[in-house]
Amino acid sequence: MSNPTISANGLRKSYGDKVVLDGIDLHIPAGTVFALLGPNGAGKTTAVKILSTLVTADAGDLHVDGHNLATDPQAVRAAIGVTGQFSAVDGLITGEENMLLMADLHHLSKQEGRRVAAELLERFDLTDAASRPASTYSGGMKRRLDIAMTLVGNPRIIFLDEPTTGLDPRSRHTMWSIIRTLVTDGVTVFLTTQYLEEADELADRIAVLNNGKIAAEGTADELKRIVPGGHIRLRFTDPAAYRSAATTLNEATGDDDTLALQIPSDGTQRNLRSILDRLDTTGIEADELTVHTPDLDDVFFALTAPAPIPDQPKETTR
Ligand code: ADP
């Protein structure tokens, strides 16, 4: 992987006796969305806090935007933006005042600060609400203001810690489209989420954090392939063809009523080809073929199950 924007090797963190991160490795290329997925208490926020310099790691070789977190945290801070579950928005002042405060913190001139604030408020559909105290904003508006404030410093890397937790479906979709726009603009996004759908929608790569370790990492499709349950389904209209196929593919389970066969499959091209080749040699043609991969829910529950899963593959297919 060329020149990752965020890289962690052997990242460790414990609180007292509790090992939160037990030596994890992460490599996130520039301009991509990475989702760290895990159940409550898995250590997602801890990972974000460490990589965004808010908390120090116990061990690990950590780089963000080419800067070493241990020796050059200031340079890392200058390159990143962070919006956490605990928003930086001050409810007592207006949306615009919150923005101008950020502009001051970034040492923008008064004029430049006003320009940037107005532009971002407009972009996040907050212009009409700009002169109202932020405490009157809805949850979705507060999150939008929070991201707008993060963007004042024009960061190339953004950490979003559970950006849509607690939002209604419409606000969640708005947030997703904001995140997609950021990526189109070339920003690298590191997000944490408990929502499988969110990781599936947004992330180029997903890592599942469980018991302090990365239980699996890959694209949504790669992750879906590593849990059992994937299969190919063949449907026939001719009962004779159905019976011949059932004999040829002896690992298949059949449904005599619907003339459908289900063959366990990892969904790879190689596996699909071998099944089709076997059918071809006997001259059987199915009327319908569908490939079923497990969804991300299956993966999540399999990987974050309390008891170890027998025969669980250690690596994803690449
Ligand atoms: P997540 O974001 O995945 O819900 P966290 O990173 O917030 O998980 O927490 C992981 C674990 O670390 C939890 O068991 C939590 O109680 C513990 N933890 C987090 N921060 C601290 C802290 N400052 N002191 C002690 N324990 C902490």
Short mmCIF file of C-alpha atoms and ligand atoms in Angstrom, two decimals:
data_model
loop_
_atom_site.label_atom_id
_atom_site.label_comp_id
_atom_site.label_asym_id
_atom_site.label_seq_id
_atom_site.Cartn_x
_atom_site.Cartn_y
_atom_site.Cartn_z
CA MET A 1 0.00 0.00 0.00
CA SER A 2 1.62 3.25 -1.04
CA ASN A 3 2.31 5.94 1.50
CA PRO A 4 -0.51 5.48 4.01
CA THR A 5 -1.80 8.70 5.54
CA ILE A 6 -2.51 6.99 8.82
CA SER A 7 -0.44 4.03 9.92
CA ALA A 8 -0.25 2.17 13.18
CA ASN A 9 1.93 -0.82 13.93
CA GLY A 10 1.56 -2.61 17.24
CA LEU A 11 -0.69 0.02 18.81
CA ARG A 12 -1.25 -0.79 22.48
CA LYS A 13 -3.22 0.88 25.22
CA SER A 14 -4.34 -0.32 28.64
CA TYR A 15 -6.27 1.41 31.39
CA GLY A 16 -5.12 -0.22 34.63
CA ASP A 17 -5.50 -3.98 34.15
CA LYS A 18 -7.80 -3.55 31.20
CA VAL A 19 -6.13 -4.04 27.84
CA VAL A 20 -8.12 -1.86 25.44
CA LEU A 21 -5.93 -2.08 22.32
CA ASP A 22 -3.78 -5.18 22.21
CA GLY A 23 -1.29 -4.39 19.47
CA ILE A 24 -3.34 -3.36 16.45
CA ASP A 25 -2.09 -2.49 12.95
CA LEU A 26 -3.86 -0.02 10.68
CA HIS A 27 -2.84 1.34 7.27
CA ILE A 28 -5.09 3.92 5.67
CA PRO A 29 -4.23 5.36 2.24
CA ALA A 30 -4.84 9.03 1.47
CA GLY A 31 -8.24 9.99 0.12
CA THR A 32 -10.07 6.94 1.41
CA VAL A 33 -12.69 6.30 4.07
CA PHE A 34 -11.74 3.84 6.76
CA ALA A 35 -14.31 2.56 9.22
CA LEU A 36 -13.38 1.13 12.59
CA LEU A 37 -16.34 -0.98 13.52
CA GLY A 38 -16.94 -2.53 16.89
CA PRO A 39 -19.41 -3.04 19.69
CA ASN A 40 -19.68 -0.59 22.55
CA GLY A 41 -16.53 -0.51 24.66
CA ALA A 42 -14.41 -2.16 21.95
CA GLY A 43 -11.85 0.66 22.03
CA LYS A 44 -12.87 2.68 18.97
CA THR A 45 -12.84 6.06 20.73
CA THR A 46 -9.55 5.18 22.40
CA ALA A 47 -8.01 4.51 18.96
CA VAL A 48 -9.31 7.85 17.65
CA LYS A 49 -8.06 9.71 20.73
CA ILE A 50 -4.61 8.19 20.35
CA LEU A 51 -4.31 8.82 16.60
CA SER A 52 -5.54 12.39 17.06
CA THR A 53 -2.96 13.07 19.82
CA LEU A 54 -5.50 13.45 22.65
CA VAL A 55 -4.27 10.39 24.52
CA THR A 56 -0.82 8.77 24.43
CA ALA A 57 -0.38 5.14 23.44
CA ASP A 58 1.52 2.68 25.64
CA ALA A 59 3.32 1.31 22.58
CA GLY A 60 3.23 1.35 18.81
CA ASP A 61 4.84 2.91 15.80
CA LEU A 62 2.26 5.53 14.81
CA HIS A 63 2.33 7.95 11.90
CA VAL A 64 -0.27 10.43 10.70
CA ASP A 65 0.33 12.46 7.52
CA GLY A 66 3.95 11.27 7.62
CA HIS A 67 4.55 12.64 11.14
CA ASN A 68 5.52 10.47 14.06
CA LEU A 69 2.88 10.80 16.77
CA ALA A 70 5.36 10.25 19.56
CA THR A 71 7.92 12.84 18.46
CA ASP A 72 5.90 15.32 16.42
CA PRO A 73 2.34 15.55 17.78
CA GLN A 74 2.14 19.27 16.89
CA ALA A 75 2.58 18.53 13.19
CA VAL A 76 -0.08 15.82 13.42
CA ARG A 77 -2.46 18.25 15.12
CA ALA A 78 -1.96 20.76 12.31
CA ALA A 79 -2.92 18.17 9.68
CA ILE A 80 -6.07 16.74 11.26
CA GLY A 81 -9.57 17.61 12.32
CA VAL A 82 -11.51 15.67 14.94
CA THR A 83 -15.17 15.59 15.74
CA GLY A 84 -16.03 13.42 18.66
CA GLN A 85 -19.12 12.14 20.35
CA PHE A 86 -18.76 15.11 22.65
CA SER A 87 -19.23 17.98 20.35
CA ALA A 88 -17.07 21.09 20.44
CA VAL A 89 -20.17 23.22 19.84
CA ASP A 90 -20.85 25.84 22.53
CA GLY A 91 -24.62 26.02 22.96
CA LEU A 92 -24.62 29.44 24.59
CA ILE A 93 -23.35 31.27 21.52
CA THR A 94 -24.70 31.32 17.97
CA GLY A 95 -23.64 29.00 15.17
CA GLU A 96 -21.80 31.85 13.52
CA GLU A 97 -20.01 32.80 16.75
CA ASN A 98 -18.90 29.18 17.14
CA MET A 99 -17.46 29.33 13.65
CA LEU A 100 -15.70 32.66 14.26
CA LEU A 101 -14.21 31.27 17.47
CA MET A 102 -12.69 28.42 15.45
CA ALA A 103 -11.40 30.92 12.88
CA ASP A 104 -9.69 32.82 15.74
CA LEU A 105 -8.16 29.59 17.04
CA HIS A 106 -6.74 29.01 13.57
CA HIS A 107 -5.37 32.59 13.53
CA LEU A 108 -7.39 33.63 10.49
CA SER A 109 -7.79 37.39 10.01
CA LYS A 110 -11.21 38.84 10.94
CA GLN A 111 -12.10 39.22 7.27
CA GLU A 112 -10.89 35.77 6.26
CA GLY A 113 -12.60 34.25 9.32
CA ARG A 114 -15.93 35.80 8.34
CA ARG A 115 -15.53 34.62 4.77
CA VAL A 116 -14.70 31.02 5.73
CA ALA A 117 -17.47 30.91 8.37
CA ALA A 118 -20.10 32.16 5.93
CA GLU A 119 -18.98 29.74 3.23
CA LEU A 120 -19.07 26.71 5.53
CA LEU A 121 -22.38 27.69 7.15
CA GLU A 122 -23.82 27.91 3.65
CA ARG A 123 -22.31 24.58 2.61
CA PHE A 124 -23.83 22.82 5.62
CA ASP A 125 -27.21 24.48 5.20
CA LEU A 126 -26.90 26.47 8.42
CA THR A 127 -27.05 30.03 7.08
CA ASP A 128 -30.63 30.59 8.23
CA ALA A 129 -29.83 29.28 11.71
CA ALA A 130 -26.46 31.06 11.95
CA SER A 131 -27.63 33.82 14.30
CA ARG A 132 -29.46 31.50 16.70
CA PRO A 133 -27.84 30.06 19.83
CA ALA A 134 -26.51 26.58 19.00
CA SER A 135 -28.47 25.17 21.96
CA THR A 136 -31.62 25.62 19.85
CA TYR A 137 -30.24 23.39 17.05
CA SER A 138 -31.45 19.85 16.38
CA GLY A 139 -29.03 16.94 16.82
CA GLY A 140 -28.35 16.83 13.07
CA MET A 141 -27.71 20.59 12.91
CA LYS A 142 -25.28 20.38 15.84
CA ARG A 143 -23.34 17.60 14.08
CA ARG A 144 -23.24 19.65 10.90
CA LEU A 145 -22.00 22.69 12.81
CA ASP A 146 -19.41 20.49 14.51
CA ILE A 147 -18.07 19.28 11.15
CA ALA A 148 -18.19 22.81 9.73
CA MET A 149 -16.09 23.97 12.71
CA THR A 150 -13.61 21.15 12.09
CA LEU A 151 -13.25 22.24 8.46
CA VAL A 152 -12.27 25.83 9.34
CA GLY A 153 -8.65 24.68 9.59
CA ASN A 154 -8.91 22.90 6.20
CA PRO A 155 -7.63 19.55 7.53
CA ARG A 156 -6.65 16.85 5.03
CA ILE A 157 -7.42 14.08 7.53
CA ILE A 158 -10.60 13.95 9.56
CA PHE A 159 -11.47 11.69 12.46
CA LEU A 160 -15.20 11.24 12.95
CA ASP A 161 -16.05 9.39 16.13
CA GLU A 162 -19.53 7.88 15.71
CA PRO A 163 -20.72 10.77 13.51
CA THR A 164 -24.31 9.56 13.25
CA THR A 165 -25.00 7.97 16.62
CA GLY A 166 -28.35 9.22 17.84
CA LEU A 167 -29.33 10.88 14.56
CA ASP A 168 -32.64 10.21 12.82
CA PRO A 169 -32.45 8.43 9.41
CA ARG A 170 -32.78 11.64 7.38
CA SER A 171 -29.98 13.41 9.28
CA ARG A 172 -27.89 10.26 9.01
CA HIS A 173 -28.23 10.31 5.23
CA THR A 174 -27.32 14.01 5.16
CA MET A 175 -24.21 13.22 7.20
CA TRP A 176 -23.30 10.40 4.80
CA SER A 177 -23.50 12.72 1.83
CA ILE A 178 -21.36 15.30 3.69
CA ILE A 179 -18.75 12.60 4.33
CA ARG A 180 -18.82 11.52 0.66
CA THR A 181 -18.28 15.13 -0.44
CA LEU A 182 -15.29 15.43 1.89
CA VAL A 183 -13.74 12.39 0.27
CA THR A 184 -14.41 13.74 -3.22
CA ASP A 185 -12.45 16.81 -2.11
CA GLY A 186 -9.53 14.52 -1.28
CA VAL A 187 -9.91 14.35 2.50
CA THR A 188 -9.00 11.12 4.25
CA VAL A 189 -11.71 10.04 6.68
CA PHE A 190 -11.23 7.79 9.69
CA LEU A 191 -14.62 7.05 11.14
CA THR A 192 -15.84 4.85 13.94
CA THR A 193 -19.29 3.39 13.94
CA GLN A 194 -21.49 0.81 15.56
CA TYR A 195 -23.64 0.74 12.44
CA LEU A 196 -22.85 -1.93 9.90
CA GLU A 197 -24.92 -0.21 7.28
CA GLU A 198 -22.87 2.96 7.71
CA ALA A 199 -19.57 1.13 7.24
CA ASP A 200 -21.02 -0.68 4.23
CA GLU A 201 -22.26 2.61 2.69
CA LEU A 202 -19.21 4.76 3.25
CA ALA A 203 -16.03 2.87 3.86
CA ASP A 204 -13.42 1.74 1.36
CA ARG A 205 -12.02 -0.50 4.05
CA ILE A 206 -13.44 -1.71 7.32
CA ALA A 207 -11.71 -3.13 10.37
CA VAL A 208 -13.70 -4.96 13.02
CA LEU A 209 -12.33 -4.32 16.50
CA ASN A 210 -13.07 -6.92 19.13
CA ASN A 211 -11.41 -7.79 22.43
CA GLY A 212 -8.60 -5.36 21.74
CA LYS A 213 -7.67 -6.88 18.39
CA ILE A 214 -8.60 -6.40 14.76
CA ALA A 215 -10.80 -9.44 14.23
CA ALA A 216 -10.91 -8.87 10.46
CA GLU A 217 -10.09 -6.18 7.96
CA GLY A 218 -10.99 -5.63 4.33
CA THR A 219 -13.57 -4.18 2.00
CA ALA A 220 -17.20 -4.83 2.91
CA ASP A 221 -17.29 -7.55 0.24
CA GLU A 222 -14.10 -9.20 1.48
CA LEU A 223 -15.47 -9.29 5.01
CA LYS A 224 -18.73 -10.79 3.82
CA ARG A 225 -16.83 -13.61 2.17
CA ILE A 226 -15.04 -14.75 5.31
CA VAL A 227 -18.06 -15.88 7.26
CA PRO A 228 -19.84 -19.10 6.43
CA GLY A 229 -23.29 -18.89 4.91
CA GLY A 230 -22.41 -17.84 1.37
CA HIS A 231 -23.95 -20.01 -1.30
CA ILE A 232 -24.87 -20.29 -4.92
CA ARG A 233 -28.49 -20.99 -5.78
CA LEU A 234 -29.47 -22.68 -9.02
CA ARG A 235 -33.06 -22.85 -10.18
CA PHE A 236 -34.45 -25.19 -12.80
CA THR A 237 -37.73 -25.49 -14.63
CA ASP A 238 -37.03 -28.98 -15.95
CA PRO A 239 -37.26 -31.61 -13.15
CA ALA A 240 -34.89 -33.95 -15.05
CA ALA A 241 -32.23 -31.23 -15.28
CA TYR A 242 -32.75 -30.49 -11.59
CA ARG A 243 -32.20 -34.15 -10.68
CA SER A 244 -29.09 -34.49 -12.86
CA ALA A 245 -27.64 -31.34 -11.33
CA ALA A 246 -28.35 -32.67 -7.84
CA THR A 247 -26.44 -35.86 -8.71
CA THR A 248 -23.53 -33.98 -10.27
CA LEU A 249 -23.25 -31.47 -7.46
CA ASN A 250 -23.50 -33.92 -4.60
CA GLU A 251 -22.66 -31.31 -1.95
CA ALA A 252 -25.81 -29.37 -2.87
CA THR A 253 -28.97 -29.33 -0.83
CA GLY A 254 -32.11 -29.39 -2.91
CA ASP A 255 -35.66 -28.17 -2.67
CA ASP A 256 -37.76 -30.56 -4.75
CA ASP A 257 -40.81 -28.26 -4.73
CA THR A 258 -39.11 -25.21 -6.19
CA LEU A 259 -36.48 -27.20 -8.16
CA ALA A 260 -33.73 -25.15 -6.53
CA LEU A 261 -30.27 -26.27 -5.46
CA GLN A 262 -28.15 -24.54 -2.88
CA ILE A 263 -24.38 -25.08 -3.07
CA PRO A 264 -22.06 -23.78 -0.35
CA SER A 265 -19.70 -21.23 -1.90
CA ASP A 266 -17.27 -18.53 -0.87
CA GLY A 267 -18.54 -16.47 -3.81
CA THR A 268 -15.15 -16.29 -5.53
CA GLN A 269 -14.77 -16.45 -9.28
CA ARG A 270 -12.73 -19.64 -8.98
CA ASN A 271 -15.42 -21.41 -6.96
CA LEU A 272 -18.18 -20.25 -9.28
CA ARG A 273 -16.23 -21.42 -12.33
CA SER A 274 -15.62 -24.88 -10.87
CA ILE A 275 -19.34 -25.33 -10.17
CA LEU A 276 -20.27 -24.18 -13.69
CA ASP A 277 -17.60 -26.40 -15.24
CA ARG A 278 -19.04 -29.43 -13.47
CA LEU A 279 -22.50 -28.56 -14.79
CA ASP A 280 -21.13 -27.97 -18.31
CA THR A 281 -19.41 -31.36 -18.50
CA THR A 282 -22.77 -33.05 -18.01
CA GLY A 283 -24.55 -30.60 -20.32
CA ILE A 284 -26.88 -29.23 -17.65
CA GLU A 285 -28.12 -25.67 -17.81
CA ALA A 286 -29.72 -23.90 -14.91
CA ASP A 287 -32.51 -21.42 -15.61
CA GLU A 288 -31.36 -19.04 -12.94
CA LEU A 289 -28.16 -18.60 -10.96
CA THR A 290 -27.73 -16.31 -7.97
CA VAL A 291 -24.76 -15.79 -5.66
CA HIS A 292 -25.58 -15.07 -2.03
CA THR A 293 -22.95 -13.54 0.20
CA PRO A 294 -23.64 -13.06 3.89
CA ASP A 295 -24.30 -9.45 4.83
CA LEU A 296 -22.22 -7.34 7.17
CA ASP A 297 -24.52 -8.22 10.07
CA ASP A 298 -23.49 -11.88 9.73
CA VAL A 299 -19.84 -10.84 9.74
CA PHE A 300 -20.18 -8.55 12.71
CA PHE A 301 -22.01 -11.03 14.86
CA ALA A 302 -19.69 -13.87 13.89
CA LEU A 303 -16.56 -11.84 14.60
CA THR A 304 -17.68 -10.16 17.77
CA ALA A 305 -19.25 -13.25 19.32
CA PRO A 306 -18.12 -13.69 22.94
CA ALA A 307 -16.87 -17.26 22.39
CA PRO A 308 -14.17 -18.02 19.82
CA ILE A 309 -15.53 -19.33 16.54
CA PRO A 310 -14.04 -22.64 15.39
CA ASP A 311 -12.22 -22.65 12.05
CA GLN A 312 -12.45 -18.90 11.71
CA PRO A 313 -10.16 -17.79 8.88
CA LYS A 314 -7.36 -15.58 10.15
CA GLU A 315 -6.93 -13.53 7.02
CA THR A 316 -9.25 -12.04 4.51
CA THR A 317 -8.93 -12.84 0.82
CA ARG A 318 -7.24 -10.04 -1.05
P1 ADP B 1 -15.78 2.41 22.18
O1 ADP B 1 -15.47 3.75 21.62
O2 ADP B 1 -15.49 1.30 21.22
O3 ADP B 1 -17.16 2.30 22.76
P2 ADP B 1 -13.84 3.16 24.22
O4 ADP B 1 -12.58 3.39 23.49
O5 ADP B 1 -14.61 4.36 24.63
O6 ADP B 1 -14.77 2.15 23.41
O7 ADP B 1 -13.54 2.34 25.54
C1 ADP B 1 -12.85 1.08 25.52
C2 ADP B 1 -12.65 0.61 26.94
O8 ADP B 1 -11.73 1.46 27.60
C3 ADP B 1 -13.91 0.63 27.78
O9 ADP B 1 -13.92 -0.52 28.60
C4 ADP B 1 -13.75 1.88 28.59
O10 ADP B 1 -14.42 1.75 29.83
C5 ADP B 1 -12.25 1.96 28.79
N1 ADP B 1 -11.79 3.36 28.95
C6 ADP B 1 -11.85 4.32 28.00
N2 ADP B 1 -11.33 5.48 28.46
C7 ADP B 1 -10.91 5.23 29.73
C8 ADP B 1 -10.27 6.02 30.75
N3 ADP B 1 -9.94 7.30 30.54
N4 ADP B 1 -10.01 5.41 31.93
C9 ADP B 1 -10.31 4.12 32.14
N5 ADP B 1 -10.91 3.33 31.23
C10 ADP B 1 -11.22 3.85 30.05
#
